[in-house]
Coordinates of C-alpha atoms in Angstrom, one line a residue:
Chain A
X19 CA 39.4 11.3 -17.1
X20 CA 35.8 12.1 -16.1
X21 CA 35.4 13.7 -13.1
X22 CA 33.7 12.4 -9.7
X23 CA 30.9 15.0 -9.9
X24 CA 29.2 13.2 -13.3
X25 CA 29.3 9.7 -11.9
X26 CA 27.7 11.0 -8.2
X27 CA 25.0 13.0 -10.7
X28 CA 24.1 9.9 -12.7
X29 CA 23.7 7.6 -9.3
X30 CA 21.8 10.5 -8.2
X31 CA 19.1 10.3 -10.8
X32 CA 19.3 6.8 -10.9
X33 CA 18.7 6.7 -7.3
X34 CA 15.7 9.3 -7.7
X35 CA 14.0 7.3 -10.8
X36 CA 14.0 3.7 -8.2
X37 CA 12.7 5.5 -5.0
X38 CA 9.9 7.4 -7.6
X39 CA 9.4 4.0 -9.1
X40 CA 8.9 2.2 -5.6
X41 CA 6.4 5.0 -4.9
X42 CA 4.4 5.6 -7.8
X43 CA 4.4 2.0 -9.4
X44 CA 1.5 -0.4 -8.6
X45 CA 3.0 -3.8 -10.1
X46 CA 5.1 -5.4 -7.1
X47 CA 7.3 -6.4 -10.0
X48 CA 7.9 -3.0 -11.2
X49 CA 8.3 -1.8 -7.5
X50 CA 11.0 -4.7 -6.7
X51 CA 13.4 -3.8 -9.9
X52 CA 12.8 0.2 -8.8
X53 CA 14.1 -1.3 -5.4
X54 CA 17.2 -3.0 -7.1
X55 CA 18.1 0.1 -9.2
X56 CA 18.2 2.2 -5.8
X57 CA 21.0 -0.7 -5.0
X58 CA 22.5 -0.3 -7.9
X59 CA 23.0 3.5 -7.7
X60 CA 24.7 3.2 -4.6
X61 CA 26.9 0.7 -5.8
X62 CA 28.2 3.4 -8.7
X63 CA 28.4 6.0 -5.9
X64 CA 30.6 3.6 -4.2
X65 CA 32.9 2.6 -6.6
X66 CA 33.3 6.1 -8.0
X67 CA 34.2 7.5 -4.3
X68 CA 36.4 4.3 -3.9
X69 CA 38.0 5.6 -7.1
X70 CA 38.4 9.2 -6.1
X71 CA 39.6 8.9 -2.6
X72 CA 42.4 6.6 -3.7
X73 CA 45.6 7.5 -3.9
X74 CA 48.6 7.2 -6.7
X75 CA 46.1 5.6 -8.4
X76 CA 45.1 2.7 -6.3
X77 CA 41.7 3.0 -5.0
X78 CA 40.5 2.8 -1.6
X79 CA 39.1 -0.9 -1.9
X80 CA 36.9 -0.4 1.5
X81 CA 33.9 0.5 -0.6
X82 CA 34.5 -1.8 -3.0
X83 CA 34.3 -4.6 -0.5
X84 CA 30.5 -3.0 0.3
X85 CA 29.7 -2.8 -3.2
X86 CA 30.3 -7.0 -3.1
X87 CA 28.4 -7.3 -0.1
X88 CA 25.5 -5.0 -1.6
X89 CA 25.8 -7.0 -4.8
X90 CA 25.5 -10.4 -2.9
X91 CA 22.9 -9.2 -0.4
X92 CA 20.9 -8.1 -3.2
X93 CA 20.4 -11.1 -4.8
X94 CA 19.4 -13.0 -1.9
X95 CA 16.9 -10.3 -1.3
X96 CA 15.4 -11.3 -5.1
X97 CA 15.2 -14.7 -4.2
X98 CA 13.3 -14.1 -1.1
X99 CA 11.1 -11.3 -2.9
X100 CA 10.3 -13.1 -6.0
X101 CA 9.4 -16.2 -3.4
X102 CA 6.7 -14.2 -1.7
X103 CA 5.5 -12.7 -5.1
X104 CA 4.7 -16.2 -6.2
X105 CA 3.1 -17.3 -3.3
X106 CA 1.1 -13.9 -3.2
X107 CA 0.1 -14.5 -7.0
X108 CA -1.3 -17.9 -6.0
X109 CA -3.1 -16.4 -3.1
X110 CA -4.5 -13.4 -4.9
X111 CA -4.2 -14.4 -8.6
X112 CA -2.6 -10.8 -8.8
X113 CA 0.9 -8.8 -8.7
X114 CA -1.0 -5.0 -8.5
X115 CA -0.2 -3.3 -4.7
X116 CA -4.3 -2.7 -5.2
X117 CA -4.3 -6.5 -4.1
X118 CA -3.0 -5.8 -0.7
X119 CA -5.8 -4.8 0.8
X120 CA -6.8 -7.4 3.8
X121 CA -5.0 -5.7 6.6
X122 CA -6.3 -2.1 7.5
X123 CA -7.4 0.0 10.2
Chain B
X15 CA 45.9 2.8 5.5
X16 CA 44.3 0.5 8.3
X17 CA 41.3 -2.0 6.9
X18 CA 38.2 -2.0 8.9
X19 CA 37.7 -5.8 8.7
X20 CA 40.9 -6.0 10.5
X21 CA 39.4 -4.7 13.5
X22 CA 37.7 -7.6 14.4
X23 CA 38.8 -11.2 15.9
X24 CA 36.8 -14.5 15.0
X25 CA 36.8 -15.5 18.8
X26 CA 34.6 -12.2 19.4
X27 CA 32.2 -13.7 17.3
X28 CA 31.8 -17.5 19.2
X29 CA 28.1 -16.5 20.6
X30 CA 26.9 -15.5 16.8
X31 CA 28.7 -18.9 15.5
X32 CA 26.9 -21.1 18.1
X33 CA 24.0 -19.6 17.3
X34 CA 23.9 -20.0 13.6
X35 CA 25.7 -23.7 14.0
X36 CA 21.9 -24.7 16.5
X37 CA 20.1 -23.4 13.0
X38 CA 22.5 -25.4 11.0
X39 CA 22.0 -28.7 13.1
X40 CA 17.9 -27.9 13.3
X41 CA 18.0 -27.7 8.9
X42 CA 20.2 -30.6 8.5
X43 CA 17.8 -32.9 11.4
X44 CA 14.8 -31.4 9.5
X45 CA 16.3 -32.7 6.0
X46 CA 17.8 -36.1 7.3
X47 CA 16.2 -37.6 10.4
X48 CA 12.6 -37.0 9.0
X49 CA 11.4 -39.1 12.0
X50 CA 12.1 -36.4 15.0
X51 CA 9.0 -34.4 15.8
X52 CA 9.5 -30.9 14.3
X53 CA 8.0 -29.6 17.3
X54 CA 11.0 -30.8 19.3
X55 CA 13.3 -28.2 17.1
X56 CA 11.3 -25.4 19.0
X57 CA 12.7 -26.3 22.4
X58 CA 15.9 -27.2 20.9
X59 CA 16.6 -23.7 19.5
X60 CA 15.1 -22.4 22.7
X61 CA 17.6 -24.2 24.5
X62 CA 20.5 -23.0 22.0
X63 CA 19.0 -19.2 22.4
X64 CA 18.9 -19.2 26.6
X65 CA 22.5 -20.5 26.8
X66 CA 23.5 -17.8 24.6
X67 CA 21.7 -15.6 26.6
X68 CA 23.4 -16.2 30.0
X69 CA 26.9 -16.2 27.6
X70 CA 26.0 -12.8 26.6
X71 CA 24.4 -11.3 29.9
X72 CA 28.5 -10.6 31.5
X73 CA 32.0 -11.6 31.1
X74 CA 33.7 -11.9 28.1
X75 CA 30.8 -11.8 25.6
X76 CA 28.7 -9.2 27.0
X77 CA 26.4 -7.4 24.4
X78 CA 23.6 -5.5 25.6
X79 CA 21.6 -5.9 22.6
X80 CA 22.9 -9.3 21.8
X81 CA 21.7 -10.1 25.5
X82 CA 18.3 -8.7 24.9
X83 CA 18.0 -10.4 21.0
X84 CA 19.0 -14.1 22.9
X85 CA 16.4 -13.7 25.2
X86 CA 13.5 -12.7 22.7
X87 CA 14.5 -15.2 20.3
X88 CA 14.4 -17.7 23.1
X89 CA 10.8 -16.2 23.9
X90 CA 9.7 -16.1 20.3
X91 CA 10.9 -20.1 20.2
X92 CA 8.7 -21.4 23.1
X93 CA 6.0 -19.2 21.9
X94 CA 6.2 -21.0 18.2
X95 CA 6.5 -24.0 20.5
X96 CA 3.0 -23.2 21.8
X97 CA 1.6 -22.0 18.5
X98 CA 2.5 -25.3 16.6
X99 CA -1.1 -26.0 15.9
X100 CA -1.9 -22.9 14.1
X101 CA 1.3 -23.2 12.4
X102 CA 0.6 -26.6 11.0
X103 CA -3.1 -25.3 9.8
X104 CA -1.2 -22.5 8.0
X105 CA 1.3 -24.1 6.1
X106 CA -0.2 -27.8 5.4
X107 CA -3.7 -27.1 6.1
X108 CA -3.8 -30.1 8.7
X109 CA -2.2 -31.4 11.9
X110 CA 0.9 -32.4 9.8
X111 CA 4.0 -30.6 10.9
X112 CA 6.3 -31.1 7.3
X113 CA 7.8 -27.9 6.5
X114 CA 7.5 -26.0 9.4
X115 CA 11.6 -26.6 10.6
X116 CA 12.4 -23.8 9.3
X117 CA 9.7 -21.6 11.0
X118 CA 12.4 -22.5 14.2
X119 CA 15.4 -21.6 12.7
X120 CA 15.5 -18.8 11.3
X121 CA 14.7 -16.5 14.0
X122 CA 18.1 -18.2 15.5
X123 CA 20.1 -17.0 12.2
X124 CA 18.3 -13.2 12.7
X125 CA 19.2 -13.6 16.3
X126 CA 23.4 -14.1 15.3
X127 CA 22.6 -10.8 12.9
X128 CA 21.8 -8.7 15.7
X129 CA 24.4 -10.4 18.3
X130 CA 27.1 -9.2 15.5
X131 CA 25.3 -5.5 14.9
X132 CA 26.2 -5.1 18.7
X133 CA 29.6 -5.6 18.1
X134 CA 29.7 -3.6 14.8
X135 CA 32.2 -0.7 14.5
X136 CA 31.8 0.6 10.8
X137 CA 29.2 0.4 7.8
X138 CA 30.0 -2.3 6.5
X139 CA 29.3 -4.8 9.8
X140 CA 26.2 -2.9 10.2
X141 CA 24.5 -3.1 6.7
X142 CA 25.1 -6.9 6.5
X143 CA 24.4 -7.6 10.0
X144 CA 20.9 -5.4 9.7
X145 CA 20.3 -7.4 6.3
X146 CA 20.8 -10.8 7.9
X147 CA 18.2 -10.1 10.3
X148 CA 15.8 -8.4 7.5
X149 CA 15.9 -11.0 4.9
X150 CA 15.3 -13.6 7.5
X151 CA 12.2 -11.5 8.9
X152 CA 11.0 -11.7 5.4
X153 CA 10.5 -15.2 5.5
X154 CA 9.2 -15.5 8.6
X155 CA 6.7 -12.4 8.3
X156 CA 5.2 -14.4 5.1
X157 CA 5.7 -17.8 6.0
X158 CA 2.2 -18.8 6.8
X159 CA 1.4 -19.6 3.1
X160 CA -2.2 -20.8 3.3
X161 CA -3.0 -17.6 5.4
X162 CA -4.0 -14.2 3.6
X163 CA -2.6 -11.7 6.0
X164 CA 1.0 -13.1 6.1
X165 CA 1.0 -13.4 2.8
X166 CA 0.1 -9.6 2.5
X167 CA 2.7 -9.0 5.5
X168 CA 5.3 -10.5 3.9
X169 CA 5.0 -8.8 0.7
X170 CA 4.5 -5.3 2.7
X171 CA 7.4 -5.6 4.7
X172 CA 9.7 -6.5 1.6
X173 CA 8.8 -3.8 -0.1
X174 CA 9.3 -1.3 2.4
X175 CA 12.1 -3.1 4.0
X176 CA 14.1 -3.3 0.9
X177 CA 13.3 0.6 0.4
X178 CA 15.3 1.5 3.9
X179 CA 18.1 -0.6 2.8
X180 CA 18.5 1.3 -0.4
X181 CA 18.3 4.6 1.6
X182 CA 20.6 3.0 4.1
X183 CA 23.5 1.8 1.4
X184 CA 23.2 5.1 -0.7
X185 CA 23.8 7.0 2.8
X186 CA 26.5 4.6 3.4
X187 CA 28.2 5.5 0.0
X188 CA 28.1 9.1 0.8
X189 CA 29.4 8.6 4.6
X190 CA 32.1 7.1 2.9
X191 CA 32.7 10.0 0.1
X192 CA 32.2 12.7 2.9
X193 CA 34.4 11.0 5.4
X194 CA 37.1 8.8 2.9
X195 CA 35.9 5.5 5.7
X196 CA 32.9 3.4 7.1
X197 CA 34.5 3.7 10.6
X198 CA 31.6 5.1 12.8
X199 CA 34.2 6.8 15.2
X200 CA 34.0 10.3 16.3
X201 CA 37.4 11.3 14.4
X202 CA 35.2 10.8 11.4
X203 CA 32.8 13.0 12.1
X204 CA 35.4 15.2 13.2
X205 CA 36.8 16.0 9.7
X206 CA 33.1 16.6 8.6
X207 CA 32.1 18.5 11.6
X208 CA 35.8 20.8 11.6
X209 CA 33.9 24.1 10.2
X210 CA 31.6 23.9 13.1
X211 CA 28.6 22.9 11.4
X212 CA 27.9 20.1 9.5
X213 CA 28.6 19.8 5.3
X214 CA 25.9 19.1 3.2
X215 CA 27.0 15.9 1.7
X216 CA 27.6 14.3 5.3
X217 CA 24.2 16.0 6.3
X218 CA 22.6 14.0 3.8
X219 CA 24.4 10.9 4.5
X220 CA 23.3 10.9 8.1
X221 CA 19.9 11.8 7.3
X222 CA 19.9 8.4 4.7
X223 CA 21.4 6.3 7.4
X224 CA 19.0 7.3 10.1
X225 CA 16.2 7.2 7.9
X226 CA 17.2 3.2 7.1
X227 CA 17.8 2.4 11.3
X228 CA 14.3 4.5 11.8
X229 CA 12.7 2.3 9.6
X230 CA 13.6 -0.6 11.7
X231 CA 12.6 0.4 15.0
X232 CA 9.2 1.9 13.1
X233 CA 9.6 5.9 13.9
X234 CA 7.7 8.4 11.7
X235 CA 7.4 8.9 8.9
X236 CA 8.9 5.1 8.1
X237 CA 6.4 3.1 10.3
X238 CA 3.5 2.4 7.9
X239 CA 5.1 -1.6 7.6
X240 CA 4.8 -1.7 11.6
X241 CA 1.1 -2.1 12.5
X242 CA 0.1 -4.2 8.9
X243 CA 2.8 -6.6 9.4
X244 CA 2.5 -7.2 13.3
X245 CA -1.3 -7.9 12.5
X246 CA -1.0 -9.9 9.7
X247 CA 2.7 -11.8 10.2
X248 CA 2.3 -15.3 12.5
X249 CA 2.1 -14.6 16.3
X250 CA 6.0 -16.1 17.0
X251 CA 6.9 -13.3 14.2
X252 CA 5.2 -10.3 15.5
X253 CA 6.7 -11.5 18.9
X254 CA 10.2 -11.4 17.5
X255 CA 9.6 -8.1 15.0
X256 CA 8.5 -6.3 17.8
X257 CA 11.2 -7.2 20.4
X258 CA 14.1 -8.6 18.6
X259 CA 13.9 -6.1 15.7
X260 CA 13.2 -3.3 17.4
X261 CA 16.1 -3.6 20.0
X262 CA 18.2 -4.1 16.2
X263 CA 17.4 -0.8 14.7
X264 CA 18.0 0.9 18.7
X265 CA 21.4 -0.9 18.7
X266 CA 22.0 0.4 15.0
X267 CA 20.7 4.1 15.8
X268 CA 23.5 4.0 19.1
X269 CA 26.3 3.2 16.5
X270 CA 25.1 5.5 13.8
X271 CA 24.8 8.6 16.3
X272 CA 28.4 7.8 18.3
X273 CA 30.3 10.0 16.1
X274 CA 28.5 12.7 17.3
X275 CA 28.0 12.2 21.1
X276 CA 31.6 14.0 21.9
X277 CA 30.2 17.2 19.8
X278 CA 26.8 17.1 21.7
X279 CA 28.7 17.0 25.0
X280 CA 31.1 19.4 24.1
X281 CA 29.8 22.1 21.2
X282 CA 26.0 21.3 21.6
X283 CA 25.6 24.2 18.8
X284 CA 27.4 22.3 16.1
X285 CA 24.4 19.3 16.6
X286 CA 21.5 21.2 16.9
X287 CA 19.7 20.7 13.7
X288 CA 20.5 16.7 14.5
X289 CA 19.1 17.1 17.7
X290 CA 16.1 19.0 16.3
X291 CA 15.2 16.4 14.2
X292 CA 15.5 13.5 16.5
X293 CA 13.2 15.9 18.1
X294 CA 10.8 16.0 15.6
X295 CA 10.7 12.7 14.6
X296 CA 10.2 11.2 18.4
X297 CA 7.4 13.8 18.9
X298 CA 5.7 12.4 15.2
X299 CA 6.4 9.0 16.6
X300 CA 4.5 9.2 20.0
X301 CA 1.6 11.0 18.6
X302 CA 1.1 8.4 15.7
X303 CA 1.7 5.6 17.7
X304 CA -0.7 6.3 20.7
X305 CA -3.4 8.3 18.8
X306 CA -3.5 5.3 16.4
X307 CA -3.7 2.9 18.8
X308 CA -7.0 4.6 20.3
X309 CA -9.1 3.4 18.0
X310 CA -7.7 -0.4 17.1
X311 CA -9.8 -3.5 17.8
X312 CA -7.4 -6.2 16.3
X313 CA -5.1 -6.7 19.5
X314 CA -1.8 -7.4 17.4
X315 CA -2.3 -4.3 15.4
X316 CA -2.8 -2.6 19.2
X317 CA 0.4 -3.9 20.1
X318 CA 1.8 -2.9 16.6
X319 CA 0.9 0.8 17.5
X320 CA 1.4 0.6 21.3
X321 CA 5.3 -0.5 19.7
X322 CA 5.2 2.7 17.9
X323 CA 4.7 4.8 20.8
X324 CA 7.0 3.1 23.0
X325 CA 9.9 3.3 20.5
X326 CA 8.9 7.0 20.7
X327 CA 9.7 7.3 24.3
X328 CA 13.0 5.4 23.1
X329 CA 13.9 8.1 20.9
X330 CA 14.0 11.1 23.4
X331 CA 16.6 9.6 24.9
X332 CA 18.3 9.9 21.8
X333 CA 17.5 13.9 22.0
X334 CA 19.4 13.8 25.0
X335 CA 22.5 13.6 22.5
X336 CA 24.9 14.7 24.8
X337 CA 24.1 12.4 27.8
X338 CA 23.9 8.7 28.9
X339 CA 22.1 6.3 25.8
X340 CA 22.8 2.9 25.7
X341 CA 21.8 1.8 29.5
X342 CA 18.6 3.7 29.5
X343 CA 17.4 2.8 26.2
X344 CA 18.5 -0.9 27.2
X345 CA 16.5 -0.6 30.4
X346 CA 13.6 0.6 28.3
X347 CA 13.6 -2.1 25.9
X348 CA 13.8 -4.8 28.6
X349 CA 10.0 -3.1 30.2
X350 CA 8.9 -2.9 27.1
X351 CA 10.2 -6.4 26.0
X352 CA 8.9 -8.4 29.0
X353 CA 5.9 -6.8 28.6
X354 CA 5.0 -6.9 25.2
X355 CA 6.1 -11.1 25.1
X356 CA 3.8 -11.5 27.7
X357 CA 0.9 -9.8 25.8
X358 CA 1.7 -11.9 22.6
X359 CA 1.5 -15.0 24.9
X360 CA -1.9 -14.7 25.9
X361 CA -2.8 -13.4 22.3
X362 CA -1.2 -16.7 21.1
X363 CA -3.1 -18.6 23.8
X364 CA -6.6 -16.7 22.6
X365 CA -5.9 -17.8 19.1
X366 CA -5.4 -21.7 19.5
X367 CA -8.2 -21.6 21.7
X368 CA -10.5 -19.2 21.1
X369 CA -10.0 -18.3 17.4
X370 CA -9.8 -14.8 17.7
X371 CA -7.3 -12.2 17.7
X372 CA -9.5 -9.4 18.6
X373 CA -9.1 -7.5 21.9
X374 CA -13.4 -8.6 22.6
X375 CA -11.7 -12.1 22.7
X376 CA -10.2 -11.6 26.0
X377 CA -13.5 -11.3 27.6
X378 CA -14.4 -12.4 31.1
X379 CA -11.1 -13.7 31.4
X380 CA -11.0 -12.0 34.9
X381 CA -13.9 -14.6 35.7
X382 CA -13.0 -18.0 33.9
X383 CA -9.2 -18.0 34.6
X384 CA -8.2 -14.9 37.2
X385 CA -4.7 -15.8 38.1
X386 CA -3.8 -15.5 34.2
X387 CA -5.8 -12.5 33.9
X388 CA -3.8 -10.9 36.6
X389 CA -0.7 -11.5 34.8
X390 CA -1.9 -10.4 31.9
X391 CA -3.4 -6.7 33.5
X392 CA 0.2 -6.7 35.1
X393 CA 2.1 -6.9 31.8
X394 CA -0.2 -4.2 29.9
X395 CA -0.1 -2.0 33.4
X396 CA 3.5 -2.1 32.8
X397 CA 3.4 -1.1 29.1
X398 CA 0.8 1.9 30.0
X399 CA 3.6 3.1 32.8
X400 CA 1.7 2.6 36.3
X401 CA 3.6 2.9 39.2
X402 CA 5.6 0.0 40.9
X403 CA 5.9 -1.6 37.6
X404 CA 9.0 -1.8 35.4
X405 CA 7.6 0.6 32.5
X406 CA 7.0 3.2 34.9
X407 CA 10.9 3.6 35.8
X408 CA 11.3 3.4 32.3
X409 CA 9.3 6.5 31.1
X410 CA 10.0 8.4 34.2
X411 CA 14.2 8.0 32.9
X412 CA 12.5 9.0 29.2
X413 CA 10.7 12.2 31.0
X414 CA 14.4 12.8 32.7
X415 CA 16.6 12.8 29.4
X416 CA 14.2 15.5 27.8
X417 CA 14.8 17.7 31.0
X418 CA 18.3 17.0 30.9
X419 CA 18.6 17.9 27.1
X420 CA 16.8 21.0 27.7
X421 CA 19.5 22.1 29.5
X422 CA 21.8 21.7 26.4
X423 CA 19.5 23.1 23.3
X424 CA 17.0 25.6 23.5
X425 CA 13.4 24.9 22.0
X426 CA 12.6 21.3 23.3
X427 CA 10.0 22.2 25.8
X428 CA 7.1 21.7 23.2
X429 CA 8.3 17.7 23.3
X430 CA 7.0 17.8 27.3
X431 CA 3.5 18.3 26.3
X432 CA 3.6 15.7 23.9
X433 CA 5.1 13.1 25.7
X434 CA 2.2 13.9 28.6
X435 CA -0.6 13.3 26.5
X436 CA 1.1 10.5 24.6
X437 CA 1.3 8.8 28.4
X438 CA -2.2 9.7 29.1
X439 CA -3.5 7.9 25.8
X440 CA -1.4 5.0 26.7
X441 CA -3.8 4.4 29.9
X442 CA -7.0 4.5 27.7
X443 CA -6.0 2.1 24.9
X444 CA -4.0 -0.8 27.1
X445 CA -6.9 -0.6 29.7
X446 CA -9.0 -1.4 27.2
X447 CA -7.9 -5.1 27.3
X448 CA -8.1 -5.2 31.1
X449 CA -11.5 -3.7 30.8
X450 CA -12.5 -6.5 28.2
X451 CA -10.8 -9.0 30.9
X452 CA -12.7 -7.6 33.9
X453 CA -15.9 -5.7 32.6
X454 CA -17.2 -7.8 30.3
X455 CA -19.0 -11.2 31.1
X456 CA -17.6 -14.1 29.7
X457 CA -20.1 -15.7 26.8
X458 CA -22.4 -19.1 27.5
X459 CA -20.0 -21.2 25.5
X460 CA -16.8 -19.8 26.6
X461 CA -14.6 -22.6 28.5
X462 CA -11.9 -21.2 30.7
X463 CA -8.8 -21.3 28.7
X464 CA -6.3 -23.9 29.3
X465 CA -3.4 -22.6 30.0
X466 CA 0.0 -24.1 28.4
X467 CA 2.5 -24.9 31.0
X468 CA 5.3 -23.1 28.5
X469 CA 3.1 -20.0 28.6
X470 CA 2.4 -20.2 32.7
X471 CA 5.8 -20.2 33.2
X472 CA 7.0 -17.5 30.7
X473 CA 4.2 -15.2 31.8
X474 CA 4.6 -15.7 35.5
X475 CA 8.4 -14.9 34.9
X476 CA 7.6 -12.1 33.2
X477 CA 5.4 -10.5 35.7
X478 CA 7.9 -11.4 38.6
X479 CA 10.6 -9.7 36.7
X480 CA 8.4 -6.2 35.8
X481 CA 7.2 -6.0 39.0
X482 CA 10.5 -6.8 41.0
X483 CA 12.3 -4.5 38.8
X484 CA 9.5 -1.7 39.5
X485 CA 9.9 -1.7 43.0
X486 CA 13.7 -2.4 43.4
X487 CA 15.2 -0.9 40.2
X488 CA 18.8 -1.8 41.7
X489 CA 18.3 -5.5 42.3
X490 CA 19.7 -6.5 38.5
X491 CA 21.6 -3.5 38.0

């Protein structure tokens, strides 16, 4: 059986890639995909922990319940996010983060 | 194995169901009864939220943060009612009210999220209720789709907010991994703290969870979104974010720090790393908020920086981790909420009648509308912390909390000069508004403002409470 650490390292790498993408990438759609990657990383950790904490082969379902909630909320977030990005494209004719420049000190 | 879901009863969420019911009724009426003018929905929502506010004040459903959130929602919807002219222009491009009803329903849904957050006992509930708040807030921030600023505020809030969600859930996963449960209970921290120090995994979980909550309150270094979003978002939304959403952030922070408080009281040494990290965050928040506000010209942006600065003063209560936190945080938030709501009502009135949100739009109000100018003066004086206002007492308690914390942990003395400098800076930038009102002459073309009845009532009520609570703080305790 694959040890817990492998899952955790994998999810840590996925999370770091997501976070780095959010910070580095300029295209809002790509940034948004990276945000979803961060949530998926958390889901992988949750399911791995739920297996590892289980007794007698029965996982602790608490963590899987949270994972389901995360999936549902991520879907809602995508619906709102894409709507906002479409509105932004209509207003600015661009989805680059450099187009977000009207509000500043 | 005890499941976390069973520790809640359906009945305890009755006020939240009522709030959502009002929101759903508004949405259904919007679809099926198009002849009703949409501005009625703002008043219906405000009335509903006000009833729930009274319900939450004491008795079976007593819930401090919920009370604050419902009061803030009432104020937001009243503000949205007075702001409807701009709302219609920014959505349909005319006097037409089509498509504005959701703007009055969403604050109620977000408010239900905050009330749930006030009752949460575990991370699942905390996460879901925080998301209910943020998802509604994204829509509210980007609601004015004909307004460049609003769209930009919406997208910025979405990206940064979703990032903080990512941090929060990754923290939650590790909290579960290191303690074996989502319960925010001192017992859980006990397992992690049993060696007399915090294990690395648990420390990382705590740091990520706190980062998620600190984003909501706008603490440094997660404060970037606040000035931009407050400036760009519709004024009622800015008001909602500044009061209700901030209260939600502090409710989450209280919850997340609850497992550590018995340790902070009994063995201060075990959690000193947490206290010192919080003190650095508080100091950075104070400095960024108060010094950043000095150069601002836009009144909404000024209030954004001011809200960061005020959050810094509230974070000081959390530095005193072993002491009493909730009552003082609630008191400070109430003082801040009353004064900030009054300021946003004034800004909305100026935007509607003078077409500007700059500080210079306050020019000459002392001559043209002396009574309104006095009420605005009271609220800004309270934000700055002038004695005999509620804001002064709130700031005073914040200093007391720091002095108490210095008794338990070494190396916090440096925070005191930071707080003094920041409190002094507050006087400068809040009084810029007062200077514009009393020292600048009104332009030839400036007519006296017509103060709408709702705005007048809210400004008067806020001022009365600010002064009463400032002169006789035991009145409502």
